[in-house]
């Protein structure tokens, strides 16, 4: 990861803030943080508060800085490992296994896939290679947009050629663009999204899908682990790493309009907002939904919050829903109150899907130390894909003694299910060997396999939420 000189910023847009600057940390200075409440003496930390008396809060700042420094150190080897792993999986797939590789080597016809081609798959794609939509879920069904958005949230992990081919040729929808967005703090393009149009419903619907955390991308992990926060007047405190990924500017924060002459550095929020303005003007019936998995889910719900902050009435009136899958917490209780009010005002439906003991929706922690809170009910699926509407997912914080035991029991059920789900549910639900290996990781690190898109795709297809819609609408209001 390149050294960052970008953390010096104008904090005038924020009522209060706490900004981490890992590039300026010194070991002894970081160690002193654990024993001193004086934040002003810490060069690696810019805060509107002079002191922090809560030891555990200082400990989480300490931990976040350590992880961010480690990610910076490991960025290149992590990316290199990911490249070779994905390349190996694609060579295996293109040549139909080890036997095919040997035969093709003897024939001098070994296939080496181009990483930019539509046939090339990411690790996510190899864990779950499904690209077709569930034909039993038709436009107009209550599960339709949930199932479609989850597939859009999965396919966005792939390269542009694969996304374009899937949208145009497999789904028979209109591809509207694939985007690499600039992160003003990381000083590189590290946020991805794509747009498509679904004309099979009774009116045009545009889907905006944000990419989640890529397994071997240190920049994505840095956005997740950066517990910097900003408080915006009338909105609340918001996770800084997510704001930066969406397009927060160092010098201006969130101005309503910007002048971007450098087309090589598009910012996610402003670029998508402008594109939506253009598309929605073409037809007054056109509406849009926003979706994402993991980090993508955080960006998906943060996007309408900034629209509301800017009072983008036209866009908010045409926003039909927000669908997130395995979404982490984004802000504090005040942010939640602001969002519930805004979503209710514009009649925007917010569907937060959580599968089993997925660890990500249980982070950052909701406790007396950290201020992060979910808002609105979640659509929760157990290990058998039975749906419930809950105020909060069971064991809302990842670190729990009882929860740790139940998570491992749950992981055992999932491992057993992986060998039977194909003949019980159908061939399309068969799990690959590489994903079964990931399932085994759930015994050591519970909650990681449950975060993979595979179970979320299954949940939207097998776990009907039709009977839950009226109950959900009552609770969100």
PDB file of C-alpha atoms in Angstrom, residues 16 23 52 55 66 92 110 125 135-136 141 143 157 174 183 204 232 292 341 357 363 414 426 434 447 453 461 463:
ATOM      1  CA  UNK A  16     -16.835  16.399  16.045  1.00  0.00           C
ATOM      2  CA  UNK A  23       1.308   6.714   8.540  1.00  0.00           C
ATOM      3  CA  UNK A  52     -10.410   9.878  26.066  1.00  0.00           C
ATOM      4  CA  UNK A  55      -9.539   2.585  28.327  1.00  0.00           C
ATOM      5  CA  UNK A  66      -2.010  -1.883  14.476  1.00  0.00           C
ATOM      6  CA  UNK A  92      -7.799 -25.401 -13.291  1.00  0.00           C
ATOM      7  CA  UNK A 110      -2.698 -25.420 -22.137  1.00  0.00           C
ATOM      8  CA  UNK A 125     -16.913 -16.570  -8.269  1.00  0.00           C
ATOM      9  CA  UNK A 135     -36.428 -18.846 -12.844  1.00  0.00           C
ATOM     10  CA  UNK A 136     -39.043 -19.705 -10.224  1.00  0.00           C
ATOM     11  CA  UNK A 141     -42.990 -11.639  -6.728  1.00  0.00           C
ATOM     12  CA  UNK A 143     -38.837 -12.075  -3.356  1.00  0.00           C
ATOM     13  CA  UNK A 157     -16.990  -8.932  -7.388  1.00  0.00           C
ATOM     14  CA  UNK A 174     -29.319  -3.464 -19.859  1.00  0.00           C
ATOM     15  CA  UNK A 183     -10.722   7.213  -2.624  1.00  0.00           C
ATOM     16  CA  UNK A 204     -37.992   0.578 -15.468  1.00  0.00           C
ATOM     17  CA  UNK A 232     -22.417  15.572  10.804  1.00  0.00           C
ATOM     18  CA  UNK A 292     -24.400  -4.388  -1.827  1.00  0.00           C
ATOM     19  CA  UNK A 341     -37.065   9.236   9.631  1.00  0.00           C
ATOM     20  CA  UNK A 357     -23.785 -16.256  12.484  1.00  0.00           C
ATOM     21  CA  UNK A 363     -19.221  -5.523  13.763  1.00  0.00           C
ATOM     22  CA  UNK A 414     -23.423 -26.174   7.660  1.00  0.00           C
ATOM     23  CA  UNK A 426     -31.478 -29.269  -6.496  1.00  0.00           C
ATOM     24  CA  UNK A 434     -13.155 -25.247  -2.385  1.00  0.00           C
ATOM     25  CA  UNK A 447     -18.855 -16.567  11.118  1.00  0.00           C
ATOM     26  CA  UNK A 453     -22.373 -14.756  -0.852  1.00  0.00           C
ATOM     27  CA  UNK A 461     -34.081 -18.209  -3.161  1.00  0.00           C
ATOM     28  CA  UNK A 463     -36.197 -18.560   2.366  1.00  0.00           C
TER      29      UNK A 463
END
